[in-house]
């Protein structure tokens, strides 16, 4: 196919070299000017041009067919049909069919248009003049003169009292907008300092409820080396403020053999080696969920702050700034784990008012 | 006909003296021109010249993906319910049946599984957003490394920078809207960051969230910001950006016939219209196919957000990986005094993030201050001919990549079986060291390329022809470059560094040199002094070599 182009239609010479060598007598680096236009095959061979025309049209036809395919897929394929397609795996058949047909329909319009432009539209490069962005001196002087006239007529410079009060009022008026934002939310007050465990007192201890089973927990149910998640009794999933509460109340219980607990104060807050720490990372508040049994290290999966639960949840790696708060727990007369008060310090990320 | 009409209707009424339109289309155009003035508008623009270079399509990708995002975004708003009201899911995705979730999450599930084509549009929207930010970044690099930001285009650089900045944040907000476990974790991160702001942090957080985290207001508020506020500002900036591109006309590479006073290329109609218009469909087509083949953000796999749950591998979209890296590598410094806590571990990264971005924004002004160059520039620099700028750009990219490693340290640890702590230590050191190394290497590399250009100009190109001289020596014949190549390789400017004014003036009085002037001279020497550029060959040098004997 590539040889059927008639030789006699080829231009006399190729390239710009011939015509432009002239200028090199003076400055060898001088700009030789725009090179001569080289015709493309489609410019000189009508058969090549016809072929390009057919190619462009073919792409537009494929696009039409793909759009029909898109509509047919929309009608014919169920939304919940899952198919296996190598190497993608199990995918939604509808999503796959719609996406590919739409992709082909759009791509072929684009490919056709670009092919058309590249093969059949003129490829003569043309120069256009640029004009400096800056105005010339005359225009500049004229505009400045006009502005001065306007400014003088307004008396803005002369009537200083008007000017100054205008500036003052303009400076103050946006404050109204800022003030209006006040009711976006309540004031922080002491809300961040307290959690749902606040309800617990030594007289009325609050039972710990297992997060998964929703049942109170006995000390003997927690084995050494295990990690259990708990919430305060009375907090239910369908409470209106559940999300807000659990963001502060979430507790993790770990049982460490008493002789392995390095921090004595921490051991005293626990019950027979069961320690209750806030589950909320003190860095930016992700829940900590990765626990290494042998080392008693807990790691936050968001930013990798690592806490040593055997040593008062001290930070041993990562960006967290202080240990996890610990909740004082004991058991009631029936043997269930209970809290007798709130955390000694606020849970979660630190903030300015945190002491 | 028209002459007769105007005669009868009196001289005071302005009448068209135009010829009769040749056909219906011209008649319509005439009608519109009489009301909108389209002819005057088209006169300047219909055959407006656009230069051609593959890298000029990067900006087009940004524009087209933005349009795709708007189109698909409008579709999604028809089905999405931006509410934190709690519902129990009973849709067609069985694994989550009976699970409690927000209406935002439930409606995203419905879009993904029950609205026919909804998943596709969601995927196109998300993929287009990813490509949009990537294209903006690469487009910006193109503009940076070629010096296209220089006068008169500094303002457009700022517009472009703001578009990138807003694009990143709108991407973050959009990512947060479905209220899935991953995006909720992202919002939690944002909340912790806001709390770390000294003095006003807690107030900002309570006002933004309408109370304590997570509350019920954040998703509807993000929704309004994501679909209305930020896109509105972006459309304005985008229009301004394009108007300026039109007004300034494109930059172009140096070459035969191309000067600072002209622009060489193809006319808008028909070639550029067909190519650019066609390219929109190519981009849209490819993104649709991507959306069909590759799943992005499968929210059904994460589940609805709950503050006490999290999955591992919690990652933001890549363009936020930069801030995520900063927050992960920062040591947990906390200052506690007088009943207050200053959370440096979060606050410092929070400040570095906009600082790094701001440095990029003001770069054109720094460079023009250092060079003292007040001319307009329309011919692009080859990156090698501005070694310090190229080095700074490469250093910035390396910093971005280092922080991306920091932001994905868990993924890298699990995939490459490395210790997560080692990666973090590496990034902590790399943050300071790697950009410096990258700068030095890039600058030297550029200088090497400049030397090669100089060689080519003076000694010509290697022909591969070996010649034996009468006395037995073998030499390779070098051929002179054609004049257009010579011109191209020597067309660039080589600014001279600024010299400090003399210590004493002509009267012998000690002149005061301010610290600012001294800094400027120092920087100028760093940019353009010895060791920062290789003197380009002069015509005399070329003449001497090519006319002399014994050269080859």
PDB file of N, CA and C in Angstrom, chain A residues 16-17 20-21 24 27-33 35 38, chain B residues 254-257 382 384-385 452-458 460-461 479-492 537 542:
ATOM      1  N   UNK A  16      14.388  22.424   4.243  1.00  0.00           N
ATOM      2  CA  UNK A  16      14.602  23.856   4.128  1.00  0.00           C
ATOM      3  C   UNK A  16      16.064  24.171   3.849  1.00  0.00           C
ATOM      4  N   UNK A  17      16.920  23.139   3.914  1.00  0.00           N
ATOM      5  CA  UNK A  17      18.364  23.371   3.866  1.00  0.00           C
ATOM      6  C   UNK A  17      18.758  24.195   2.637  1.00  0.00           C
ATOM      7  N   UNK A  20      17.988  28.090   2.680  1.00  0.00           N
ATOM      8  CA  UNK A  20      18.276  28.950   3.821  1.00  0.00           C
ATOM      9  C   UNK A  20      19.731  28.988   4.230  1.00  0.00           C
ATOM     10  N   UNK A  21      20.570  28.338   3.460  1.00  0.00           N
ATOM     11  CA  UNK A  21      21.991  28.333   3.796  1.00  0.00           C
ATOM     12  C   UNK A  21      22.606  29.727   3.593  1.00  0.00           C
ATOM     13  N   UNK A  24      24.266  32.434   6.219  1.00  0.00           N
ATOM     14  CA  UNK A  24      25.334  32.082   7.146  1.00  0.00           C
ATOM     15  C   UNK A  24      26.635  32.857   6.919  1.00  0.00           C
ATOM     16  N   UNK A  27      26.362  36.349  10.440  1.00  0.00           N
ATOM     17  CA  UNK A  27      26.265  35.706  11.748  1.00  0.00           C
ATOM     18  C   UNK A  27      25.789  34.271  11.553  1.00  0.00           C
ATOM     19  N   UNK A  28      26.626  33.316  11.964  1.00  0.00           N
ATOM     20  CA  UNK A  28      26.199  31.926  11.757  1.00  0.00           C
ATOM     21  C   UNK A  28      24.986  31.551  12.620  1.00  0.00           C
ATOM     22  N   UNK A  29      24.725  32.338  13.668  1.00  0.00           N
ATOM     23  CA  UNK A  29      23.625  31.987  14.580  1.00  0.00           C
ATOM     24  C   UNK A  29      22.361  32.775  14.268  1.00  0.00           C
ATOM     25  N   UNK A  30      22.402  33.580  13.187  1.00  0.00           N
ATOM     26  CA  UNK A  30      21.240  34.417  12.892  1.00  0.00           C
ATOM     27  C   UNK A  30      20.014  33.564  12.589  1.00  0.00           C
ATOM     28  N   UNK A  31      18.850  34.116  12.872  1.00  0.00           N
ATOM     29  CA  UNK A  31      17.591  33.420  12.626  1.00  0.00           C
ATOM     30  C   UNK A  31      17.361  33.303  11.123  1.00  0.00           C
ATOM     31  N   UNK A  32      17.364  32.099  10.576  1.00  0.00           N
ATOM     32  CA  UNK A  32      17.197  31.962   9.126  1.00  0.00           C
ATOM     33  C   UNK A  32      15.761  32.176   8.658  1.00  0.00           C
ATOM     34  N   UNK A  33      14.852  32.419   9.559  1.00  0.00           N
ATOM     35  CA  UNK A  33      13.463  32.650   9.150  1.00  0.00           C
ATOM     36  C   UNK A  33      12.695  31.343   9.043  1.00  0.00           C
ATOM     37  N   UNK A  35      11.033  28.040   8.051  1.00  0.00           N
ATOM     38  CA  UNK A  35      11.365  27.073   7.007  1.00  0.00           C
ATOM     39  C   UNK A  35      10.217  26.943   6.009  1.00  0.00           C
ATOM     40  N   UNK A  38       6.581  21.879   4.038  1.00  0.00           N
ATOM     41  CA  UNK A  38       6.739  20.594   3.362  1.00  0.00           C
ATOM     42  C   UNK A  38       5.384  19.931   3.237  1.00  0.00           C
TER      43      UNK A  38
ATOM     44  N   UNK B 254      12.204  28.389  20.962  1.00  0.00           N
ATOM     45  CA  UNK B 254      13.076  29.057  20.011  1.00  0.00           C
ATOM     46  C   UNK B 254      13.200  28.184  18.766  1.00  0.00           C
ATOM     47  N   UNK B 255      13.341  28.814  17.615  1.00  0.00           N
ATOM     48  CA  UNK B 255      13.477  28.059  16.372  1.00  0.00           C
ATOM     49  C   UNK B 255      13.498  29.021  15.219  1.00  0.00           C
ATOM     50  N   UNK B 256      13.763  28.511  14.024  1.00  0.00           N
ATOM     51  CA  UNK B 256      13.831  29.395  12.875  1.00  0.00           C
ATOM     52  C   UNK B 256      12.521  30.138  12.671  1.00  0.00           C
ATOM     53  N   UNK B 257      12.590  31.415  12.521  1.00  0.00           N
ATOM     54  CA  UNK B 257      11.400  32.219  12.247  1.00  0.00           C
ATOM     55  C   UNK B 257      10.605  32.573  13.479  1.00  0.00           C
ATOM     56  N   UNK B 382      14.956  26.457  27.465  1.00  0.00           N
ATOM     57  CA  UNK B 382      15.137  25.014  27.645  1.00  0.00           C
ATOM     58  C   UNK B 382      15.592  24.841  29.097  1.00  0.00           C
ATOM     59  N   UNK B 384      17.698  23.184  30.602  1.00  0.00           N
ATOM     60  CA  UNK B 384      19.152  23.144  30.830  1.00  0.00           C
ATOM     61  C   UNK B 384      19.755  24.536  30.853  1.00  0.00           C
ATOM     62  N   UNK B 385      19.113  25.476  30.189  1.00  0.00           N
ATOM     63  CA  UNK B 385      19.693  26.813  30.115  1.00  0.00           C
ATOM     64  C   UNK B 385      19.350  27.675  31.320  1.00  0.00           C
ATOM     65  N   UNK B 452      27.492  20.240  26.209  1.00  0.00           N
ATOM     66  CA  UNK B 452      27.286  19.437  25.006  1.00  0.00           C
ATOM     67  C   UNK B 452      26.736  20.296  23.871  1.00  0.00           C
ATOM     68  N   UNK B 453      25.809  21.200  24.203  1.00  0.00           N
ATOM     69  CA  UNK B 453      25.269  22.108  23.194  1.00  0.00           C
ATOM     70  C   UNK B 453      26.384  22.961  22.608  1.00  0.00           C
ATOM     71  N   UNK B 454      27.241  23.447  23.483  1.00  0.00           N
ATOM     72  CA  UNK B 454      28.347  24.298  23.058  1.00  0.00           C
ATOM     73  C   UNK B 454      29.258  23.544  22.093  1.00  0.00           C
ATOM     74  N   UNK B 455      29.528  22.296  22.473  1.00  0.00           N
ATOM     75  CA  UNK B 455      30.350  21.431  21.624  1.00  0.00           C
ATOM     76  C   UNK B 455      29.726  21.237  20.251  1.00  0.00           C
ATOM     77  N   UNK B 456      28.440  20.987  20.266  1.00  0.00           N
ATOM     78  CA  UNK B 456      27.724  20.735  19.011  1.00  0.00           C
ATOM     79  C   UNK B 456      27.788  21.958  18.111  1.00  0.00           C
ATOM     80  N   UNK B 457      27.619  23.120  18.700  1.00  0.00           N
ATOM     81  CA  UNK B 457      27.614  24.346  17.911  1.00  0.00           C
ATOM     82  C   UNK B 457      28.996  24.589  17.305  1.00  0.00           C
ATOM     83  N   UNK B 458      30.026  24.380  18.136  1.00  0.00           N
ATOM     84  CA  UNK B 458      31.368  24.722  17.667  1.00  0.00           C
ATOM     85  C   UNK B 458      31.982  23.625  16.792  1.00  0.00           C
ATOM     86  N   UNK B 460      30.182  20.835  15.495  1.00  0.00           N
ATOM     87  CA  UNK B 460      29.255  20.117  14.621  1.00  0.00           C
ATOM     88  C   UNK B 460      28.846  18.780  15.203  1.00  0.00           C
ATOM     89  N   UNK B 461      28.061  18.065  14.450  1.00  0.00           N
ATOM     90  CA  UNK B 461      27.600  16.768  14.959  1.00  0.00           C
ATOM     91  C   UNK B 461      28.510  15.665  14.448  1.00  0.00           C
ATOM     92  N   UNK B 479      30.219  17.165  11.110  1.00  0.00           N
ATOM     93  CA  UNK B 479      29.544  17.985  10.110  1.00  0.00           C
ATOM     94  C   UNK B 479      28.979  19.221  10.793  1.00  0.00           C
ATOM     95  N   UNK B 480      29.091  20.348  10.128  1.00  0.00           N
ATOM     96  CA  UNK B 480      28.492  21.578  10.641  1.00  0.00           C
ATOM     97  C   UNK B 480      26.987  21.414  10.787  1.00  0.00           C
ATOM     98  N   UNK B 481      26.443  21.987  11.839  1.00  0.00           N
ATOM     99  CA  UNK B 481      24.981  21.970  11.976  1.00  0.00           C
ATOM    100  C   UNK B 481      24.393  22.980  10.999  1.00  0.00           C
ATOM    101  N   UNK B 482      23.216  22.698  10.485  1.00  0.00           N
ATOM    102  CA  UNK B 482      22.544  23.696   9.653  1.00  0.00           C
ATOM    103  C   UNK B 482      22.230  24.941  10.472  1.00  0.00           C
ATOM    104  N   UNK B 483      21.995  26.033   9.775  1.00  0.00           N
ATOM    105  CA  UNK B 483      21.861  27.306  10.476  1.00  0.00           C
ATOM    106  C   UNK B 483      20.664  27.331  11.419  1.00  0.00           C
ATOM    107  N   UNK B 484      19.579  26.661  11.064  1.00  0.00           N
ATOM    108  CA  UNK B 484      18.409  26.702  11.960  1.00  0.00           C
ATOM    109  C   UNK B 484      18.735  26.039  13.297  1.00  0.00           C
ATOM    110  N   UNK B 485      19.534  24.968  13.249  1.00  0.00           N
ATOM    111  CA  UNK B 485      19.931  24.309  14.503  1.00  0.00           C
ATOM    112  C   UNK B 485      20.870  25.211  15.302  1.00  0.00           C
ATOM    113  N   UNK B 486      21.826  25.824  14.584  1.00  0.00           N
ATOM    114  CA  UNK B 486      22.766  26.731  15.257  1.00  0.00           C
ATOM    115  C   UNK B 486      21.998  27.844  15.961  1.00  0.00           C
ATOM    116  N   UNK B 487      21.004  28.355  15.259  1.00  0.00           N
ATOM    117  CA  UNK B 487      20.210  29.437  15.835  1.00  0.00           C
ATOM    118  C   UNK B 487      19.483  28.961  17.094  1.00  0.00           C
ATOM    119  N   UNK B 488      18.882  27.773  16.977  1.00  0.00           N
ATOM    120  CA  UNK B 488      18.108  27.217  18.083  1.00  0.00           C
ATOM    121  C   UNK B 488      18.971  27.030  19.334  1.00  0.00           C
ATOM    122  N   UNK B 489      20.211  26.552  19.110  1.00  0.00           N
ATOM    123  CA  UNK B 489      21.078  26.235  20.255  1.00  0.00           C
ATOM    124  C   UNK B 489      21.735  27.469  20.859  1.00  0.00           C
ATOM    125  N   UNK B 490      21.624  28.598  20.179  1.00  0.00           N
ATOM    126  CA  UNK B 490      22.289  29.790  20.714  1.00  0.00           C
ATOM    127  C   UNK B 490      21.315  30.928  20.965  1.00  0.00           C
ATOM    128  N   UNK B 491      20.012  30.632  20.853  1.00  0.00           N
ATOM    129  CA  UNK B 491      19.015  31.705  20.926  1.00  0.00           C
ATOM    130  C   UNK B 491      18.765  32.187  22.354  1.00  0.00           C
ATOM    131  N   UNK B 492      19.202  31.421  23.355  1.00  0.00           N
ATOM    132  CA  UNK B 492      18.829  31.769  24.729  1.00  0.00           C
ATOM    133  C   UNK B 492      19.663  32.921  25.286  1.00  0.00           C
ATOM    134  N   UNK B 537      28.555  29.715  22.975  1.00  0.00           N
ATOM    135  CA  UNK B 537      29.553  30.089  21.976  1.00  0.00           C
ATOM    136  C   UNK B 537      29.182  31.403  21.297  1.00  0.00           C
ATOM    137  N   UNK B 542      32.850  30.579  16.782  1.00  0.00           N
ATOM    138  CA  UNK B 542      32.383  29.678  15.741  1.00  0.00           C
ATOM    139  C   UNK B 542      33.162  29.917  14.461  1.00  0.00           C
TER     140      UNK B 542
END
